[in-house]
């Protein structure tokens, strides 16, 4: 078989581990692997390169993706879908492994459903918001980086008697905020799924300070909508910076707005740290390397067995597969019971 591999959407630690696993096991089976450059852009514009054992040597611990990535959506490019199908045929590809999140795999699902494109998926995203799998690779690394940042902010918060607001990524779900916040002992955590009000958050901080503490850590997810008792609610997004081909606005900035609010309402000196793309950079944690490797092996099996339209998935401790349709139908949000774990330590 000739098997193409692409990585799409935001990059994420562990992508190279997936690529390595697909290449190693598939070439051992006698298949040929083709690198599709820059996500769906590569199939839309015809950007290919050979991909063999030599190219994947030494990449297991490396962050980013050796294939490059974009947020290109062929459905939003004039003649994009036809171009994808044409390039796929011209390259004599028998299968495609698409490594991505809801957008990249959403395109894979549509192309499979509408055009019988022989594609299998691997769930990637630091946001951990893909359905059908308990965890995506990349999330553990992002959560670890955020938890370490919270630990570091604790010591300086304590020295200065300050409130430290930490803004983390996660888009419209609060997985990174909740998990890193629990791990780092955050005093308040604000996420899109459970929009407690700014007034409630401030009351928690005041209660904590009245109880004898004179510093606090607040973790806020970039997609949390500032919510007030009056019912007013608004998302802080870089509207001026527009949206991508999947219609996503660029989030970011809620930490600043929240910090100003907290300082005004409580009188506590407040600072903000935006972790940003640091959460996506650098080497994957060992857990992510292992998960990405297992997903890569599963994707290689699915392609080899021609079980197209499926995605590698983690259920408990078992690697299995689900349909791309199921994985991309809706976002996997943080369930209330996880937020309750975090909430037990507020204030
Ligand atoms: O989906 C991953 C993610 O890092 C989100 O958490 C974040 O909102 C977005 O990508 C940032 O995208 P970009 O890299 O285009 O700024």
CSV table of N, CA, C and O in Angstrom, one decimal, residues 1-2 24-33 304:
chain,number,residue,atom,x,y,z
A,1,UNK,N,0.8,-1.2,0.0
A,1,UNK,CA,0.0,0.0,0.0
A,1,UNK,C,0.9,1.2,0.0
A,1,UNK,O,2.0,1.2,0.5
A,2,UNK,N,0.3,2.3,-0.5
A,2,UNK,CA,1.0,3.6,-0.4
A,2,UNK,C,0.1,4.4,0.6
A,2,UNK,O,-1.1,4.6,0.3
A,24,UNK,N,7.2,3.4,11.1
A,24,UNK,CA,8.0,2.2,11.5
A,24,UNK,C,7.2,0.9,11.3
A,24,UNK,O,7.7,0.0,10.6
A,25,UNK,N,6.0,0.9,11.7
A,25,UNK,CA,5.2,-0.4,11.6
A,25,UNK,C,4.8,-0.6,10.2
A,25,UNK,O,4.8,-1.8,9.7
A,26,UNK,N,4.4,0.4,9.5
A,26,UNK,CA,3.9,0.3,8.1
A,26,UNK,C,5.0,-0.1,7.2
A,26,UNK,O,4.8,-1.0,6.3
A,27,UNK,N,6.2,0.5,7.3
A,27,UNK,CA,7.3,0.1,6.4
A,27,UNK,C,7.7,-1.4,6.7
A,27,UNK,O,8.1,-2.1,5.8
A,28,UNK,N,7.7,-1.8,8.0
A,28,UNK,CA,8.0,-3.2,8.3
A,28,UNK,C,7.0,-4.1,7.6
A,28,UNK,O,7.4,-5.3,7.3
A,29,UNK,N,5.8,-3.6,7.3
A,29,UNK,CA,4.8,-4.5,6.6
A,29,UNK,C,5.0,-4.4,5.1
A,29,UNK,O,4.2,-5.0,4.4
A,30,UNK,N,6.0,-3.6,4.7
A,30,UNK,CA,6.2,-3.5,3.2
A,30,UNK,C,5.4,-2.4,2.6
A,30,UNK,O,5.4,-2.3,1.3
A,31,UNK,N,4.8,-1.5,3.3
A,31,UNK,CA,4.0,-0.4,2.8
A,31,UNK,C,5.0,0.8,2.5
A,31,UNK,O,6.0,0.9,3.2
A,32,UNK,N,4.6,1.7,1.6
A,32,UNK,CA,5.3,2.9,1.4
A,32,UNK,C,4.6,4.0,2.0
A,32,UNK,O,3.4,4.1,1.9
A,33,UNK,N,5.3,5.0,2.6
A,33,UNK,CA,4.7,6.1,3.3
A,33,UNK,C,5.0,7.4,2.6
A,33,UNK,O,6.2,7.6,2.1
A,304,UNK,N,-3.9,-0.6,7.4
A,304,UNK,CA,-3.4,-2.0,6.9
A,304,UNK,C,-4.7,-2.9,6.6
A,304,UNK,O,-4.8,-3.6,5.7
